[in-house]
PDB file of C-alpha atoms in Angstrom:
ATOM      1  CA  MET A   1     104.190  98.387  89.999  1.00 69.00           C
ATOM      2  CA  PRO A   2     102.168  96.207  92.398  1.00 88.00           C
ATOM      3  CA  TYR A   3     101.677  92.559  90.998  1.00 96.00           C
ATOM      4  CA  SER A   4      99.056  89.668  92.007  1.00 97.00           C
ATOM      5  CA  PHE A   5     101.150  86.101  92.834  1.00 98.00           C
ATOM      6  CA  LEU A   6      99.757  82.757  93.229  1.00 98.00           C
ATOM      7  CA  THR A   7     101.666  80.363  95.364  1.00 98.00           C
ATOM      8  CA  THR A   8     100.779  77.388  94.363  1.00 97.00           C
ATOM      9  CA  ALA A   9     100.899  74.183  97.166  1.00 97.00           C
ATOM     10  CA  ALA A  10      99.693  70.312  97.830  1.00 95.00           C
ATOM     11  CA  PHE A  11      96.326  70.007  99.335  1.00 94.00           C
ATOM     12  CA  GLY A  12      96.028  70.434 102.798  1.00 95.00           C
ATOM     13  CA  LEU A  13      99.411  72.744 103.206  1.00 96.00           C
ATOM     14  CA  GLU A  14      97.824  76.052 102.131  1.00 97.00           C
ATOM     15  CA  GLY A  15      97.352  77.268 105.533  1.00 97.00           C
ATOM     16  CA  ILE A  16     101.401  76.619 106.242  1.00 97.00           C
ATOM     17  CA  VAL A  17     102.105  78.421 102.906  1.00 98.00           C
ATOM     18  CA  SER A  18     100.123  81.219 103.711  1.00 98.00           C
ATOM     19  CA  ASN A  19     101.560  81.394 106.984  1.00 97.00           C
ATOM     20  CA  GLU A  20     105.405  81.415 105.576  1.00 98.00           C
ATOM     21  CA  LEU A  21     104.147  84.267 103.506  1.00 98.00           C
ATOM     22  CA  LYS A  22     102.913  86.369 106.728  1.00 97.00           C
ATOM     23  CA  ARG A  23     106.277  85.489 108.367  1.00 96.00           C
ATOM     24  CA  LEU A  24     107.875  87.590 105.216  1.00 96.00           C
ATOM     25  CA  GLY A  25     105.579  90.030 105.779  1.00 96.00           C
ATOM     26  CA  PHE A  26     103.271  89.640 103.049  1.00 96.00           C
ATOM     27  CA  SER A  27      99.192  89.754 103.195  1.00 95.00           C
ATOM     28  CA  ALA A  28      98.575  86.494 102.398  1.00 96.00           C
ATOM     29  CA  LYS A  29      95.539  84.680 101.220  1.00 94.00           C
ATOM     30  CA  ALA A  30      95.015  80.579 101.530  1.00 96.00           C
ATOM     31  CA  GLU A  31      92.648  78.801  99.176  1.00 94.00           C
ATOM     32  CA  GLN A  32      92.119  75.719  97.939  1.00 91.00           C
ATOM     33  CA  GLY A  33      95.608  74.509  96.695  1.00 93.00           C
ATOM     34  CA  CYS A  34      97.709  77.639  96.953  1.00 96.00           C
ATOM     35  CA  ALA A  35      97.855  81.099  99.013  1.00 97.00           C
ATOM     36  CA  ARG A  36      97.891  84.613  96.838  1.00 97.00           C
ATOM     37  CA  PHE A  37      99.783  87.436  98.043  1.00 97.00           C
ATOM     38  CA  SER A  38     100.632  90.952  96.081  1.00 97.00           C
ATOM     39  CA  GLY A  39     103.865  93.086  96.416  1.00 95.00           C
ATOM     40  CA  GLU A  40     106.531  94.168  94.058  1.00 94.00           C
ATOM     41  CA  LEU A  41     108.616  91.729  91.332  1.00 93.00           C
ATOM     42  CA  ALA A  42     111.204  91.400  94.399  1.00 94.00           C
ATOM     43  CA  ASP A  43     108.802  90.187  96.875  1.00 96.00           C
ATOM     44  CA  GLY A  44     107.743  87.424  94.183  1.00 96.00           C
ATOM     45  CA  PHE A  45     111.782  86.754  93.925  1.00 96.00           C
ATOM     46  CA  ARG A  46     111.511  86.683  97.606  1.00 97.00           C
ATOM     47  CA  ALA A  47     108.745  83.802  97.790  1.00 98.00           C
ATOM     48  CA  ASN A  48     110.566  81.706  95.469  1.00 98.00           C
ATOM     49  CA  LEU A  49     113.999  81.904  97.353  1.00 98.00           C
ATOM     50  CA  CYS A  50     112.538  81.866 100.674  1.00 98.00           C
ATOM     51  CA  LEU A  51     109.379  79.491 100.979  1.00 98.00           C
ATOM     52  CA  ARG A  52     109.473  76.124 102.388  1.00 98.00           C
ATOM     53  CA  SER A  53     106.159  74.404 101.479  1.00 98.00           C
ATOM     54  CA  ALA A  54     105.463  75.787  98.127  1.00 98.00           C
ATOM     55  CA  ASP A  55     105.094  74.147  94.873  1.00 98.00           C
ATOM     56  CA  ARG A  56     105.650  77.531  92.661  1.00 98.00           C
ATOM     57  CA  VAL A  57     105.017  81.481  92.692  1.00 98.00           C
ATOM     58  CA  LEU A  58     103.206  82.019  89.383  1.00 98.00           C
ATOM     59  CA  LEU A  59     102.621  85.863  88.404  1.00 98.00           C
ATOM     60  CA  LEU A  60      98.864  86.244  87.842  1.00 98.00           C
ATOM     61  CA  LEU A  61      98.832  87.816  84.327  1.00 97.00           C
ATOM     62  CA  ASP A  62      95.026  88.880  84.001  1.00 97.00           C
ATOM     63  CA  GLU A  63      91.406  86.935  84.724  1.00 97.00           C
ATOM     64  CA  LYS A  64      88.552  87.093  82.938  1.00 97.00           C
ATOM     65  CA  PRO A  65      84.867  84.935  82.181  1.00 98.00           C
ATOM     66  CA  VAL A  66      84.752  83.089  79.093  1.00 98.00           C
ATOM     67  CA  PHE A  67      82.422  80.361  77.961  1.00 98.00           C
ATOM     68  CA  THR A  68      84.024  79.754  74.106  1.00 98.00           C
ATOM     69  CA  PHE A  69      87.337  78.997  72.643  1.00 98.00           C
ATOM     70  CA  GLU A  70      86.790  82.097  70.817  1.00 98.00           C
ATOM     71  CA  GLU A  71      86.346  84.041  73.437  1.00 98.00           C
ATOM     72  CA  LEU A  72      89.565  82.908  75.407  1.00 98.00           C
ATOM     73  CA  PHE A  73      91.587  83.216  72.026  1.00 98.00           C
ATOM     74  CA  GLN A  74      90.114  87.242  72.467  1.00 98.00           C
ATOM     75  CA  PHE A  75      91.122  87.362  76.048  1.00 98.00           C
ATOM     76  CA  ALA A  76      94.846  85.469  75.647  1.00 98.00           C
ATOM     77  CA  SER A  77      95.682  88.116  73.053  1.00 97.00           C
ATOM     78  CA  SER A  78      95.068  90.619  74.890  1.00 97.00           C
ATOM     79  CA  ILE A  79      97.382  90.410  77.052  1.00 97.00           C
ATOM     80  CA  PRO A  80     100.387  92.729  76.287  1.00 96.00           C
ATOM     81  CA  TRP A  81     102.777  89.455  75.934  1.00 96.00           C
ATOM     82  CA  GLU A  82     105.306  91.883  74.470  1.00 95.00           C
ATOM     83  CA  GLN A  83     106.070  93.464  78.097  1.00 94.00           C
ATOM     84  CA  TYR A  84     107.233  89.546  79.323  1.00 95.00           C
ATOM     85  CA  LEU A  85     108.438  87.432  76.391  1.00 94.00           C
ATOM     86  CA  ASP A  86     111.116  88.415  73.670  1.00 90.00           C
ATOM     87  CA  ARG A  87     110.725  87.010  69.482  1.00 90.00           C
ATOM     88  CA  PHE A  88     113.052  84.421  71.067  1.00 93.00           C
ATOM     89  CA  SER A  89     111.067  83.050  73.931  1.00 93.00           C
ATOM     90  CA  ARG A  90     110.811  79.356  74.173  1.00 94.00           C
ATOM     91  CA  ILE A  91     106.560  79.174  74.897  1.00 96.00           C
ATOM     92  CA  HIS A  92     105.157  76.403  77.148  1.00 97.00           C
ATOM     93  CA  VAL A  93     101.792  76.420  77.945  1.00 98.00           C
ATOM     94  CA  SER A  94      99.992  74.005  80.739  1.00 97.00           C
ATOM     95  CA  GLY A  95      96.666  74.270  82.693  1.00 97.00           C
ATOM     96  CA  LYS A  96      93.643  72.469  83.770  1.00 96.00           C
ATOM     97  CA  CYS A  97      89.910  73.232  83.219  1.00 97.00           C
ATOM     98  CA  VAL A  98      87.535  72.642  85.915  1.00 95.00           C
ATOM     99  CA  ARG A  99      83.472  72.677  86.121  1.00 95.00           C
ATOM    100  CA  SER A 100      83.483  74.838  82.815  1.00 97.00           C
ATOM    101  CA  GLN A 101      82.275  75.086  79.388  1.00 97.00           C
ATOM    102  CA  LEU A 102      85.737  74.646  78.045  1.00 97.00           C
ATOM    103  CA  MET A 103      87.039  71.230  79.418  1.00 96.00           C
ATOM    104  CA  SER A 104      89.811  70.170  76.860  1.00 97.00           C
ATOM    105  CA  VAL A 105      92.956  71.217  78.541  1.00 98.00           C
ATOM    106  CA  PRO A 106      94.771  70.432  75.363  1.00 97.00           C
ATOM    107  CA  ASP A 107      92.563  73.398  72.823  1.00 98.00           C
ATOM    108  CA  CYS A 108      93.297  75.456  75.419  1.00 98.00           C
ATOM    109  CA  GLN A 109      96.863  74.639  75.819  1.00 98.00           C
ATOM    110  CA  ALA A 110      97.239  75.529  71.829  1.00 98.00           C
ATOM    111  CA  ILE A 111      94.389  78.344  71.574  1.00 98.00           C
ATOM    112  CA  VAL A 112      96.580  80.378  74.519  1.00 98.00           C
ATOM    113  CA  LYS A 113      99.976  79.480  72.555  1.00 97.00           C
ATOM    114  CA  LYS A 114      98.733  80.519  69.049  1.00 97.00           C
ATOM    115  CA  ALA A 115      97.327  83.701  70.689  1.00 97.00           C
ATOM    116  CA  ALA A 116     100.288  84.638  72.126  1.00 97.00           C
ATOM    117  CA  SER A 117     102.464  83.784  69.285  1.00 96.00           C
ATOM    118  CA  ARG A 118     100.474  85.811  67.042  1.00 96.00           C
ATOM    119  CA  ARG A 119     100.441  88.665  69.305  1.00 97.00           C
ATOM    120  CA  LEU A 120     104.447  88.261  69.170  1.00 96.00           C
ATOM    121  CA  GLY A 121     104.552  88.100  65.914  1.00 95.00           C
ATOM    122  CA  GLU A 122     102.833  90.737  65.040  1.00 95.00           C
ATOM    123  CA  LYS A 123     104.507  93.494  67.199  1.00 94.00           C
ATOM    124  CA  TYR A 124     108.071  92.131  66.538  1.00 93.00           C
ATOM    125  CA  GLY A 125     106.877  92.132  62.708  1.00 93.00           C
ATOM    126  CA  VAL A 126     107.692  88.299  62.291  1.00 91.00           C
ATOM    127  CA  SER A 127     105.561  85.530  61.009  1.00 89.00           C
ATOM    128  CA  TRP A 128     107.893  82.576  63.088  1.00 90.00           C
ATOM    129  CA  LEU A 129     109.275  82.613  66.125  1.00 91.00           C
ATOM    130  CA  PRO A 130     112.257  80.671  66.576  1.00 93.00           C
ATOM    131  CA  GLU A 131     111.744  80.212  70.308  1.00 92.00           C
ATOM    132  CA  THR A 132     115.571  79.469  70.743  1.00 93.00           C
ATOM    133  CA  GLY A 133     115.717  81.787  73.506  1.00 89.00           C
ATOM    134  CA  ALA A 134     114.702  81.591  77.839  1.00 88.00           C
ATOM    135  CA  LYS A 135     111.821  79.685  78.480  1.00 91.00           C
ATOM    136  CA  TYR A 136     108.295  80.938  79.531  1.00 95.00           C
ATOM    137  CA  GLN A 137     106.196  78.714  81.377  1.00 97.00           C
ATOM    138  CA  LEU A 138     102.764  79.841  80.585  1.00 98.00           C
ATOM    139  CA  GLN A 139      99.764  78.224  82.859  1.00 97.00           C
ATOM    140  CA  PHE A 140      95.868  78.913  82.354  1.00 98.00           C
ATOM    141  CA  SER A 141      93.270  77.614  84.968  1.00 97.00           C
ATOM    142  CA  ILE A 142      89.953  77.627  83.918  1.00 98.00           C
ATOM    143  CA  MET A 143      87.593  77.328  86.655  1.00 96.00           C
ATOM    144  CA  ASN A 144      83.554  77.714  87.354  1.00 97.00           C
ATOM    145  CA  ASP A 145      84.103  79.632  83.611  1.00 98.00           C
ATOM    146  CA  ARG A 146      86.490  82.234  84.868  1.00 97.00           C
ATOM    147  CA  VAL A 147      90.145  81.702  83.418  1.00 98.00           C
ATOM    148  CA  HIS A 148      93.174  83.029  85.133  1.00 98.00           C
ATOM    149  CA  LEU A 149      96.787  82.916  82.981  1.00 98.00           C
ATOM    150  CA  TYR A 150      99.770  83.013  84.912  1.00 98.00           C
ATOM    151  CA  LEU A 151     103.342  83.377  83.994  1.00 98.00           C
ATOM    152  CA  ASP A 152     105.887  80.795  85.961  1.00 98.00           C
ATOM    153  CA  THR A 153     108.381  82.204  87.948  1.00 97.00           C
ATOM    154  CA  SER A 154     110.033  79.388  89.790  1.00 97.00           C
ATOM    155  CA  GLY A 155     110.930  77.042  86.591  1.00 96.00           C
ATOM    156  CA  GLN A 156     111.530  73.633  88.493  1.00 95.00           C
ATOM    157  CA  GLY A 157     109.086  73.016  91.216  1.00 96.00           C
ATOM    158  CA  LEU A 158     110.001  74.562  94.377  1.00 97.00           C
ATOM    159  CA  HIS A 159     111.322  71.044  96.103  1.00 95.00           C
ATOM    160  CA  LYS A 160     114.223  70.849  94.114  1.00 94.00           C
ATOM    161  CA  ARG A 161     116.415  72.637  96.405  1.00 95.00           C
ATOM    162  CA  GLY A 162     119.488  72.108  94.694  1.00 91.00           C
ATOM    163  CA  TYR A 163     121.357  69.779  97.674  1.00 90.00           C
ATOM    164  CA  ARG A 164     120.514  66.431  96.379  1.00 83.00           C
ATOM    165  CA  ALA A 165     122.520  65.167  93.022  1.00 77.00           C
ATOM    166  CA  VAL A 166     120.781  62.148  92.459  1.00 77.00           C
ATOM    167  CA  GLY A 167     117.130  60.980  93.426  1.00 72.00           C
ATOM    168  CA  ASN A 168     116.461  57.768  95.580  1.00 70.00           C
ATOM    169  CA  ASP A 169     113.720  55.289  95.545  1.00 71.00           C
ATOM    170  CA  ALA A 170     110.196  56.507  97.139  1.00 65.00           C
ATOM    171  CA  PRO A 171     111.380  59.830  97.957  1.00 80.00           C
ATOM    172  CA  LEU A 172     109.864  62.168 100.703  1.00 91.00           C
ATOM    173  CA  ARG A 173     109.011  65.628  98.588  1.00 93.00           C
ATOM    174  CA  GLU A 174     111.191  68.451 100.208  1.00 96.00           C
ATOM    175  CA  THR A 175     108.195  70.753 100.520  1.00 97.00           C
ATOM    176  CA  LEU A 176     106.711  68.071 102.428  1.00 97.00           C
ATOM    177  CA  ALA A 177     109.168  67.495 104.841  1.00 97.00           C
ATOM    178  CA  ALA A 178     109.392  71.034 105.643  1.00 98.00           C
ATOM    179  CA  ALA A 179     105.682  71.504 106.345  1.00 97.00           C
ATOM    180  CA  MET A 180     106.003  68.303 108.770  1.00 97.00           C
ATOM    181  CA  VAL A 181     108.961  70.081 110.283  1.00 97.00           C
ATOM    182  CA  GLN A 182     106.600  73.506 110.638  1.00 97.00           C
ATOM    183  CA  LEU A 183     104.008  71.473 112.369  1.00 96.00           C
ATOM    184  CA  THR A 184     106.046  70.698 115.419  1.00 94.00           C
ATOM    185  CA  ARG A 185     106.764  74.551 115.630  1.00 94.00           C
ATOM    186  CA  TYR A 186     110.381  73.529 115.645  1.00 95.00           C
ATOM    187  CA  ARG A 187     112.656  76.431 115.307  1.00 90.00           C
ATOM    188  CA  GLY A 188     116.261  74.919 115.985  1.00 92.00           C
ATOM    189  CA  ARG A 189     116.290  75.499 119.605  1.00 91.00           C
ATOM    190  CA  GLU A 190     115.503  71.909 120.559  1.00 93.00           C
ATOM    191  CA  PHE A 191     116.927  68.364 119.744  1.00 96.00           C
ATOM    192  CA  LEU A 192     115.156  66.856 116.845  1.00 96.00           C
ATOM    193  CA  TRP A 193     115.984  63.014 116.352  1.00 96.00           C
ATOM    194  CA  ASP A 194     114.401  61.287 113.254  1.00 96.00           C
ATOM    195  CA  PRO A 195     115.111  57.462 113.891  1.00 95.00           C
ATOM    196  CA  PHE A 196     114.051  56.599 110.257  1.00 92.00           C
ATOM    197  CA  CYS A 197     115.546  59.201 108.272  1.00 91.00           C
ATOM    198  CA  GLY A 198     115.922  57.373 104.937  1.00 89.00           C
ATOM    199  CA  SER A 199     117.694  59.672 102.630  1.00 89.00           C
ATOM    200  CA  GLY A 200     117.727  62.443 105.140  1.00 92.00           C
ATOM    201  CA  THR A 201     115.062  65.023 103.943  1.00 94.00           C
ATOM    202  CA  ILE A 202     113.680  65.699 107.310  1.00 96.00           C
ATOM    203  CA  PRO A 203     116.772  66.525 109.096  1.00 96.00           C
ATOM    204  CA  ILE A 204     117.942  68.605 105.898  1.00 96.00           C
ATOM    205  CA  GLU A 205     115.076  70.421 105.746  1.00 97.00           C
ATOM    206  CA  ALA A 206     114.757  70.844 109.823  1.00 97.00           C
ATOM    207  CA  ALA A 207     118.464  72.067 109.713  1.00 97.00           C
ATOM    208  CA  LEU A 208     117.304  74.686 106.959  1.00 97.00           C
ATOM    209  CA  ILE A 209     114.712  75.898 109.308  1.00 97.00           C
ATOM    210  CA  ALA A 210     117.269  76.045 112.410  1.00 97.00           C
ATOM    211  CA  ARG A 211     119.739  78.036 110.446  1.00 96.00           C
ATOM    212  CA  ASN A 212     116.922  80.419 108.955  1.00 96.00           C
ATOM    213  CA  ALA A 213     118.769  79.472 105.662  1.00 97.00           C
ATOM    214  CA  ALA A 214     116.384  80.408 102.406  1.00 98.00           C
ATOM    215  CA  PRO A 215     115.908  77.042 100.637  1.00 97.00           C
ATOM    216  CA  GLY A 216     116.255  78.199  97.608  1.00 97.00           C
ATOM    217  CA  GLY A 217     119.693  79.260  98.096  1.00 95.00           C
ATOM    218  CA  ARG A 218     121.292  76.873  96.141  1.00 94.00           C
ATOM    219  CA  ARG A 219     119.378  76.626  93.064  1.00 95.00           C
ATOM    220  CA  ARG A 220     118.300  79.156  90.183  1.00 95.00           C
ATOM    221  CA  PHE A 221     114.617  80.059  89.183  1.00 96.00           C
ATOM    222  CA  ALA A 222     113.159  80.783  85.696  1.00 95.00           C
ATOM    223  CA  ALA A 223     112.518  84.423  86.269  1.00 93.00           C
ATOM    224  CA  GLU A 224     116.168  84.786  86.685  1.00 93.00           C
ATOM    225  CA  ALA A 225     116.439  84.350  83.031  1.00 90.00           C
ATOM    226  CA  PHE A 226     113.474  86.652  81.781  1.00 90.00           C
ATOM    227  CA  ALA A 227     115.038  89.665  80.138  1.00 85.00           C
ATOM    228  CA  TRP A 228     112.535  92.469  81.370  1.00 88.00           C
ATOM    229  CA  CYS A 229     113.924  91.124  85.072  1.00 89.00           C
ATOM    230  CA  ASP A 230     116.441  93.268  86.537  1.00 88.00           C
ATOM    231  CA  GLY A 231     119.500  90.759  87.657  1.00 86.00           C
ATOM    232  CA  LYS A 232     120.280  93.024  90.253  1.00 92.00           C
ATOM    233  CA  VAL A 233     117.072  92.472  92.444  1.00 92.00           C
ATOM    234  CA  TRP A 234     117.645  88.848  92.314  1.00 93.00           C
ATOM    235  CA  ASP A 235     121.474  89.988  93.718  1.00 94.00           C
ATOM    236  CA  GLU A 236     119.865  91.855  96.741  1.00 95.00           C
ATOM    237  CA  VAL A 237     117.259  89.478  97.309  1.00 96.00           C
ATOM    238  CA  ARG A 238     119.928  86.750  97.895  1.00 96.00           C
ATOM    239  CA  GLU A 239     122.385  89.170 100.191  1.00 97.00           C
ATOM    240  CA  GLU A 240     118.918  90.058 102.540  1.00 96.00           C
ATOM    241  CA  ALA A 241     118.467  86.071 103.041  1.00 96.00           C
ATOM    242  CA  LYS A 242     121.974  85.221 103.687  1.00 96.00           C
ATOM    243  CA  ALA A 243     121.841  88.066 106.228  1.00 97.00           C
ATOM    244  CA  LYS A 244     119.123  86.372 108.044  1.00 96.00           C
ATOM    245  CA  GLU A 245     120.751  83.456 108.105  1.00 96.00           C
ATOM    246  CA  PHE A 246     121.775  81.986 112.290  1.00 94.00           C
ATOM    247  CA  HIS A 247     124.859  80.975 112.468  1.00 92.00           C
ATOM    248  CA  GLY A 248     124.711  79.629 116.394  1.00 92.00           C
ATOM    249  CA  LYS A 249     124.451  75.836 117.797  1.00 94.00           C
ATOM    250  CA  TYR A 250     121.742  73.281 116.841  1.00 94.00           C
ATOM    251  CA  GLN A 251     121.244  69.903 116.981  1.00 96.00           C
ATOM    252  CA  ILE A 252     120.175  67.285 114.585  1.00 97.00           C
ATOM    253  CA  LEU A 253     119.988  63.586 114.668  1.00 97.00           C
ATOM    254  CA  GLY A 254     118.877  61.048 111.315  1.00 94.00           C
TER     255      GLY A 254
END
């Protein structure tokens, strides 16, 4: 079954993320603040694991024009939430509204959550959801009176690589550092020297590129806890990425 995914990115990095997706074998399209691609569920996992400069990978659930809060509620209620969430799911909603009739983000958040909770309650025959299970981050984007509903498959932002135990003052985001290295067309065959490396983010990201190592290889993702996702697919994608690592020599100084 094909899925539609959106990978969010810092403004100016959309082209880099799109090129990364193309190198992974996807047909990607860069847009303002994001890049889109489609594929199987395993491809969404692969993007989470391997993208270096993207912020998040979102699964598009549906989209539709809306002009009133009632239309938003009816649209959100039409999503088959029972296919993605169970009765114990912890639901958190975030989003943005731009140039639309609906411009109150808190109200839209409350409406989307109410619609999802009510549908789940009706499907599971309960009047109250305990929200003690896996966390599901729902996102909406209402732009020019068109709403897109997404399910966040990443969890923590993809800049959280898992190799830094303690944060630092004035940190350089790992995703931005990776983009800076990629802009130099560095592939690990040249000598890379960062004389003012600070906490070492640029050299570390350069080393991951030189090794062709998946930047998300040391962390977990929200979708791994989704009951409807086959855990074997994650294992296969991780093994696939591990098999592509480069084990030759490279020289980086910081």
